Each structure stands twice: as C-alpha cells, then as structure tokens.
Amino acid sequence: MTLRETQVLVVGAGPSGLIAAREASQRGASVIALEEHSEIGRPCHCAGLLSADGMRRLKIPLDGFYVQNKLRGAIFFSPSGLSFMVERQRPVAYVVDRVSLDKFLANQAVESGVEIKLGYAASDVHLGLNEILIKSSDGREFRADILIDAEGVSSRILKSAGLKSLNSDRLLSGLQLDLVGVDIDPDFVEIYVGRKIAPGFFAWVIPLSKDAVRVGLGCKRANPKNLLNKFLKRRFKEKDYEVLNVRSGVIVTSGPIKKTFSKRMLVVGDAAGQVKPTTGGGVIFGGICAAIAGRVAAEAVSRSIFNEEFLSLYEQLWRKELGKEIRYMLLARRIFNHLSDRLIDRLFEAIISEDLQQFLSREGDMDFQSGIISDLLRRKRIFRLLFPFLRLFRQ
C-alpha cells in the first residue's frame, strides 16, 4: 500500500480547492490536492459569469484564454414582460469557460509548488489526534497535518468530521445549454423571474457572442428540463439553433453551514455553502474564503498548531469579510421566493416608475450586494410592498 505524506491535503480541485492550495503553497507549506475526476474542470456545472472585481481579487487576469465574452450589464424581465436595464460604460462581468479557467488555476497552483493527483476519490477519512489519514478509492493513502475540504455540494468528509452539511431543502436543480444560431445582444445578460418560468430561482441568457448563448434556469420542486424547453420556446423563436452543450447541476442558496472548521480541518467553497444566495454564484465567494483558508492552513503548519481554537481564526476572518453580505442576500432570497408573480410585477413597476435602474447601474455590485439591498428596502414604495415578508423573516 502506497503512503504519501504532506503538510496540507486539499480534497477537491475545483476553483476553491485550487485557490486554497495555491495560497498555502505560496506560504511555504507542502500541499497535495486530490481530484476524483480524471480531468481538471470536468464535469462542468457552472454558468461561468464572474465579476471583473472578483476576478482581480482572486488573481485571475481579465485577458486570459478562458474569457469568452465581456458584459456591460444586465436586463431583468418580470413575469408579465416588464423590464429594466442595469448597465455600465465598461465591462463589469466576464463570461468564462469554466474548464479552461479551472485549468488556469491548476497551473497557478502547480507553479506555486502544489502537487495535483487526478482520479483520486476520498473513500475513507480518519481524523486522528496527530494526523489526517485519507484512503483513496484505489487503496492509496495520504497522511497530512491539516485537511482542506473542497469536495463541493456532496461532501463526504463533513460527516466524518461531525460537521453539519448543507440544508438540502435549499438546494435547487439547475440545467443549462450552450446554443449557437440565435440573435442576441452580446453586451448584456438577461434575467427572467417568475414562478411559471423558474420557481424558486430564475432563468438566464448569457451571451457568448452575437449568435451564441448559454441559457439555463434553476428551480425548486419542478422539472428543469420541462421548464427550460418552455423558456426556449418563449425566448427564441428560431427553430434552427444548434445545441452545443448540456449541463446540469445543483444550485446552492442555503447560505453557509453552521461551522466550517474542526480540529485539523477547514471547509471551503460549495461544501461550506460559501455561495451567493441571490444568484447561486460560488466562484468568487468560495475563492475569497479559500484564499483565507490557505493562509490559515499555512500558518497552522508553520506553528504546528492544529487545534480548533486556532483554526477558528479561519471562520472569524471569512465571516468578517462576507457574513453581512450573505445575511442580506439570504433575506433577499427568502423574500423573493415568497413573492407571487403579481407582486414581482409590482416590484418591477416600482423600480421602473421611480427610475431606480439608474441608481442600480451606478451603485450595484455583483458580489457585494448588502448596500444595494439595504437601500432598496428603505425606499417607501418597495418597503410597503415587502413589509409583510420583512416582518416574517426578521423575527
């Protein structure tokens, strides 16, 4: 039986795992990252829409080979067809090919000294007093001082550590397609809301070019395939478009798990629920938390301190950075999930009649949304409309 030893062991080589591994290695720790699949970036479940500011923060260049398109804003559509536009003069969001992006992050990690092992699924985990011992599905074993769990939504390691996993009731089904042969404005993503369109979430149309899009939706207690077929007929009258890719996945809107650390272990990314509840986007928030995890793990190694008291620093730091944002987004998500289509239309009417799209264009932020949510809730017309739900969810 082969035994490999390292100081930091990362399980899961998606963006969060790779960023955590990169940051720990850059600070002098020996790092091995295990990925259960045979290729980095596959299978891909992500819509691949990232903010420019978020990419810069995660040390992802804006001119990389993974960039498919640049967007200046978004157009939002209500159930009855009301719409408003949020826009900037310069690109604020980038459409990326997630397979290519993940490979770029893997190269960053390897260049910093990380060893990536493909085709290694963690089948057995032992969290001992003096070490972490993981056995892979082929019988190989890895021993480490500290473990970073970046497995994703279906983490098996959480149970071994006695940590509570994601609330399954707030996990949504998602389905998206890449289409070519459509007519689309390449500068704007389109967002469609309504219970008949995508109950519990929304539908999206992300332009890849002037004639290609990534279109999908998330939903709760419904069949995403049936809903997406109906949406395609509604949005695209053309019948000659070609489907290039079909991707399905789980969308996290639950907010973070209660505790993201234990002795000799940190949890990052989707496994920790470090995902924006409003949009289901996890690359930026997960990456921010992963960078913190990598730094804390490296510090733990340098001090040879792996107890919960020290590792709690990780949770203190990431919650200080993102806790308020996630709380506001959870409130917004819970309120929106309870709105009828008629109330959503009235919300759109308020935004349009008070010309709030100008304010949203000027002050809106894809990642840090607490300020804009707080301001909107203070607007008298919107406050009166949403007051029953605010009272319900703030109790």
XYZ file of C-alpha atoms in Angstrom:
395
model
C 0.000 0.000 0.000
C 1.411 3.399 -1.020
C 1.527 6.135 1.639
C 2.111 9.774 0.681
C 2.761 12.435 3.290
C 2.184 16.186 3.060
C 1.529 19.083 5.375
C -1.679 20.303 3.705
C -4.054 17.973 1.878
C -6.786 19.545 -0.253
C -9.649 17.298 -1.339
C -11.308 18.680 -4.460
C -9.556 20.570 -7.258
C -12.262 22.997 -8.297
C -11.617 26.757 -8.014
C -11.908 26.853 -4.215
C -9.633 23.877 -3.685
C -7.053 25.125 -6.163
C -7.003 28.642 -4.704
C -6.651 27.303 -1.155
C -3.829 25.021 -2.311
C -2.106 27.865 -4.153
C -2.224 30.206 -1.175
C -0.943 27.593 1.284
C 1.890 26.545 -1.013
C 2.963 30.122 -1.697
C 3.471 30.482 2.046
C 5.843 27.555 2.294
C 3.588 24.591 3.083
C 3.854 21.324 1.183
C 0.498 20.735 -0.492
C -1.164 17.853 -2.315
C -4.564 18.365 -3.980
C -6.730 15.335 -4.767
C -9.316 15.421 -7.558
C -11.692 12.498 -8.032
C -12.159 13.102 -11.758
C -9.584 12.324 -14.427
C -9.515 15.897 -15.787
C -9.470 19.297 -14.121
C -12.676 21.270 -14.731
C -14.860 18.361 -15.751
C -17.705 17.787 -15.336
C -18.664 21.461 -15.530
C -21.850 22.672 -13.785
C -21.251 26.436 -13.698
C -22.763 29.273 -15.754
C -19.343 30.927 -15.771
C -20.375 34.555 -15.193
C -17.855 36.319 -12.933
C -17.442 39.930 -11.873
C -14.363 41.795 -13.036
C -13.631 42.959 -9.487
C -13.951 39.432 -8.150
C -11.586 38.040 -10.756
C -8.973 40.644 -9.918
C -9.286 39.827 -6.244
C -8.688 36.127 -6.910
C -5.625 36.895 -9.070
C -7.390 35.828 -12.266
C -6.273 38.006 -15.219
C -9.093 39.585 -17.224
C -7.405 38.836 -20.563
C -6.962 35.079 -20.096
C -7.669 32.417 -22.717
C -10.670 31.286 -20.642
C -12.609 34.538 -21.330
C -15.463 34.044 -23.804
C -17.192 37.412 -23.577
C -17.321 40.705 -21.667
C -20.606 42.174 -20.421
C -21.595 45.722 -19.548
C -24.743 44.920 -17.643
C -27.999 43.014 -17.334
C -31.627 43.235 -18.431
C -34.223 41.990 -15.938
C -37.648 40.704 -17.033
C -40.742 40.287 -14.848
C -43.362 37.533 -15.250
C -45.571 39.802 -17.405
C -42.685 41.101 -19.507
C -41.811 44.349 -17.733
C -38.104 45.053 -17.977
C -35.346 47.364 -16.842
C -31.656 47.577 -17.670
C -28.628 47.937 -15.407
C -25.514 48.994 -17.291
C -22.039 50.467 -17.095
C -19.838 52.034 -19.750
C -17.121 49.428 -19.288
C -17.309 45.638 -18.816
C -18.289 44.649 -15.287
C -18.648 40.907 -15.831
C -16.792 38.270 -17.793
C -18.154 35.064 -19.265
C -15.580 32.337 -18.801
C -15.189 28.775 -19.943
C -15.015 27.030 -16.597
C -12.997 24.076 -17.840
C -10.308 26.437 -19.146
C -10.468 28.632 -16.037
C -10.046 25.654 -13.709
C -7.027 24.520 -15.728
C -5.541 28.001 -15.442
C -5.985 27.887 -11.664
C -4.453 24.400 -11.625
C -1.407 25.749 -13.474
C -1.153 28.564 -10.933
C -1.232 26.019 -8.120
C 1.356 23.749 -9.730
C 3.674 26.693 -10.399
C 3.455 27.584 -6.707
C 4.507 24.050 -5.762
C 1.224 22.149 -5.394
C 1.104 18.506 -6.462
C -2.239 17.621 -8.060
C -3.369 13.996 -8.146
C -6.167 13.205 -10.620
C -8.526 10.257 -10.302
C -8.261 10.083 -6.517
C -11.609 9.984 -4.716
C -11.540 10.080 -0.914
C -13.246 6.861 0.157
C -12.227 6.721 3.816
C -11.230 9.560 6.133
C -9.651 9.257 9.565
C -9.327 12.446 11.590
C -6.829 11.480 14.256
C -5.341 13.386 17.157
C -1.953 13.745 15.480
C -2.708 13.436 11.780
C -5.251 13.237 8.970
C -5.323 9.949 7.091
C -7.268 9.603 3.839
C -7.604 6.471 1.776
C -8.450 6.872 -1.899
C -10.757 4.591 -3.865
C -7.790 2.642 -5.252
C -6.402 1.888 -1.795
C -3.668 4.535 -1.703
C -3.282 6.508 1.491
C -2.386 10.131 2.190
C -1.250 11.468 5.540
C -1.378 15.175 6.335
C -1.167 17.656 9.192
C -4.270 19.537 8.055
C -7.085 18.909 5.588
C -8.982 21.438 3.453
C -12.319 20.017 2.323
C -13.256 21.422 -1.097
C -15.314 18.460 -2.287
C -18.348 20.501 -3.251
C -22.048 20.053 -2.512
C -21.863 16.303 -1.896
C -19.005 16.367 0.610
C -18.451 13.045 2.353
C -15.759 14.374 4.660
C -18.110 16.655 6.602
C -19.852 13.690 8.205
C -16.527 12.162 9.232
C -15.668 15.413 10.995
C -19.050 15.616 12.698
C -19.928 18.849 10.914
C -23.422 19.678 9.701
C -23.794 19.653 5.919
C -25.856 21.904 3.653
C -29.608 22.229 4.112
C -30.876 20.004 1.284
C -34.216 21.833 1.259
C -32.458 24.877 -0.172
C -30.571 23.050 -2.904
C -32.079 23.650 -6.334
C -31.933 21.739 -9.600
C -30.198 23.546 -12.450
C -29.980 22.893 -16.187
C -28.301 24.927 -18.932
C -27.465 24.685 -22.609
C -24.963 26.372 -24.906
C -26.723 27.388 -28.135
C -25.448 28.779 -31.420
C -27.544 30.326 -34.198
C -29.522 32.867 -32.150
C -29.787 36.654 -32.260
C -28.559 38.221 -29.030
C -27.108 41.495 -27.715
C -23.566 40.418 -26.757
C -23.192 43.123 -24.075
C -25.981 42.150 -21.669
C -27.031 39.104 -19.676
C -30.794 38.572 -19.475
C -32.511 37.517 -16.225
C -36.103 36.233 -16.178
C -38.041 35.770 -12.936
C -41.416 34.304 -12.084
C -42.914 31.155 -10.653
C -44.080 29.905 -14.027
C -40.630 30.430 -15.515
C -38.344 29.180 -12.739
C -39.990 28.609 -9.331
C -37.565 29.371 -6.529
C -34.911 30.938 -8.732
C -34.645 32.475 -12.229
C -33.725 31.816 -15.850
C -30.646 33.301 -17.507
C -29.435 34.060 -21.016
C -25.694 34.726 -21.056
C -24.296 35.853 -24.412
C -21.121 34.133 -25.564
C -21.067 36.128 -28.830
C -23.559 37.793 -31.194
C -25.074 34.441 -32.151
C -24.250 32.118 -29.251
C -25.632 31.965 -25.709
C -25.552 29.996 -22.501
C -29.153 29.661 -21.408
C -30.424 27.916 -18.302
C -32.515 28.042 -15.175
C -32.754 26.787 -11.627
C -35.898 25.616 -9.905
C -37.310 24.014 -6.800
C -39.707 21.060 -6.789
C -40.092 21.174 -10.570
C -38.656 19.533 -13.656
C -35.902 21.806 -15.004
C -35.928 20.134 -18.433
C -39.622 20.843 -18.996
C -39.292 24.410 -17.738
C -36.225 25.082 -19.878
C -37.937 23.758 -23.010
C -40.857 26.124 -22.377
C -38.489 29.016 -21.792
C -36.566 28.331 -25.003
C -39.809 28.480 -26.993
C -40.725 31.734 -25.279
C -37.358 33.441 -25.667
C -36.059 32.103 -29.002
C -38.459 31.933 -31.883
C -35.775 30.457 -34.117
C -36.017 26.707 -34.581
C -32.713 26.234 -36.320
C -30.339 26.923 -33.435
C -27.852 24.210 -32.522
C -27.321 22.835 -29.012
C -23.588 22.572 -28.289
C -23.529 21.524 -24.629
C -25.965 20.342 -21.982
C -25.035 20.731 -18.320
C -26.918 20.027 -15.129
C -26.067 20.616 -11.507
C -27.093 21.654 -8.029
C -27.559 25.338 -7.139
C -26.819 26.335 -3.542
C -28.992 29.069 -1.994
C -28.877 27.880 1.616
C -26.168 30.108 2.973
C -23.140 28.691 4.824
C -23.066 25.688 7.109
C -23.003 26.474 10.825
C -19.358 25.564 11.371
C -16.615 25.460 8.719
C -13.718 24.107 10.769
C -12.778 21.369 13.193
C -9.533 20.028 14.548
C -7.059 19.696 11.657
C -9.715 20.603 9.091
C -11.153 23.577 7.178
C -14.143 23.544 4.800
C -14.305 25.825 1.739
C -16.479 26.605 -1.280
C -19.728 24.850 -2.074
C -19.150 22.286 0.688
C -19.227 25.168 3.178
C -22.150 26.910 1.450
C -19.980 29.928 0.632
C -22.226 30.816 -2.284
C -24.289 33.922 -3.035
C -27.899 33.015 -2.076
C -29.314 35.523 -4.565
C -27.604 34.149 -7.676
C -26.078 30.798 -6.726
C -22.651 32.048 -7.802
C -19.883 30.384 -5.821
C -16.583 31.021 -7.590
C -15.876 34.486 -6.137
C -17.152 33.965 -2.567
C -15.706 30.464 -2.451
C -12.406 31.764 -3.776
C -12.231 34.571 -1.200
C -12.817 32.078 1.610
C -10.424 29.560 0.069
C -7.619 32.135 -0.011
C -8.197 32.765 3.689
C -8.206 29.006 4.356
C -4.920 28.571 2.530
C -3.293 31.315 4.552
C -4.596 29.967 7.868
C -3.542 26.413 6.962
C -0.014 27.569 6.135
C 0.171 29.472 9.423
C -1.039 26.392 11.304
C 1.719 24.347 9.680
C 4.402 26.926 10.468
C 3.339 26.983 14.136
C 2.446 23.276 14.367
C -0.900 24.265 15.868
C -3.921 22.367 14.555
C -6.492 22.655 17.335
C -9.966 24.113 16.914
C -9.123 27.234 18.881
C -6.501 28.262 16.339
C -8.366 27.099 13.235
C -11.454 29.033 14.297
C -9.490 32.039 13.021
C -10.454 30.933 9.506
C -14.156 31.223 10.233
C -13.727 34.517 12.057
C -11.910 36.009 9.078
C -14.216 34.837 6.292
C -17.371 35.729 8.231
C -15.953 39.197 8.922
C -15.397 39.572 5.185
C -18.630 38.070 3.850
C -21.017 37.451 6.750
C -23.026 40.647 6.337
C -23.246 40.158 2.575
C -24.586 36.637 2.926
C -27.125 37.646 5.599
C -28.601 40.331 3.357
C -28.626 38.023 0.347
C -30.369 35.300 2.347
C -33.028 37.801 3.384
C -33.500 38.906 -0.223
C -33.676 35.313 -1.467
C -36.233 34.281 1.162
C -38.431 37.286 0.448
C -38.257 36.796 -3.305
C -39.111 33.104 -3.012
C -42.388 34.049 -1.332
C -43.480 36.666 -3.853
C -46.273 35.846 -6.242
C -45.821 36.729 -9.893
C -48.198 39.661 -9.371
C -46.072 41.021 -6.518
C -42.929 40.605 -8.603
C -44.581 42.660 -11.349
C -45.435 45.351 -8.794
C -41.825 45.371 -7.613
C -40.685 45.913 -11.200
C -43.265 48.681 -11.597
C -41.828 50.441 -8.544
C -38.249 50.171 -9.820
C -39.192 51.441 -13.272
C -41.534 54.256 -12.191
C -39.005 55.622 -9.680
C -36.161 55.284 -12.208
C -34.188 53.114 -9.799
C -32.380 51.413 -12.669
C -30.100 54.458 -12.789
C -29.296 54.015 -9.111
C -28.759 50.281 -9.604
C -26.457 50.945 -12.541
C -24.396 53.374 -10.509
C -24.267 51.603 -7.146
C -24.893 47.930 -7.902
C -22.234 45.294 -7.217
C -22.438 41.707 -8.463
C -20.713 40.284 -5.398
C -21.202 42.691 -2.508
C -24.944 43.291 -2.544
C -25.783 44.271 1.037
C -25.627 48.009 0.342
C -27.972 47.923 -2.621
C -30.392 45.528 -0.891
C -30.473 47.718 2.222
C -31.064 50.868 0.178
C -33.877 49.339 -1.860
C -35.623 48.123 1.278
C -35.599 51.689 2.619
C -37.462 53.021 -0.426
C -41.011 53.728 0.762
C -42.864 52.083 -2.104
C -40.715 48.954 -2.023
C -40.790 48.819 1.767
C -44.614 48.912 1.820
C -44.714 46.181 -0.802
C -42.307 43.883 1.038
C -43.095 44.769 4.656
C -45.115 41.586 5.428
C -42.155 39.463 4.324
C -39.578 41.607 6.119
C -41.502 41.169 9.349
C -41.756 37.424 8.764
C -38.053 36.776 8.064
C -36.578 39.198 10.573
C -38.354 37.631 13.519
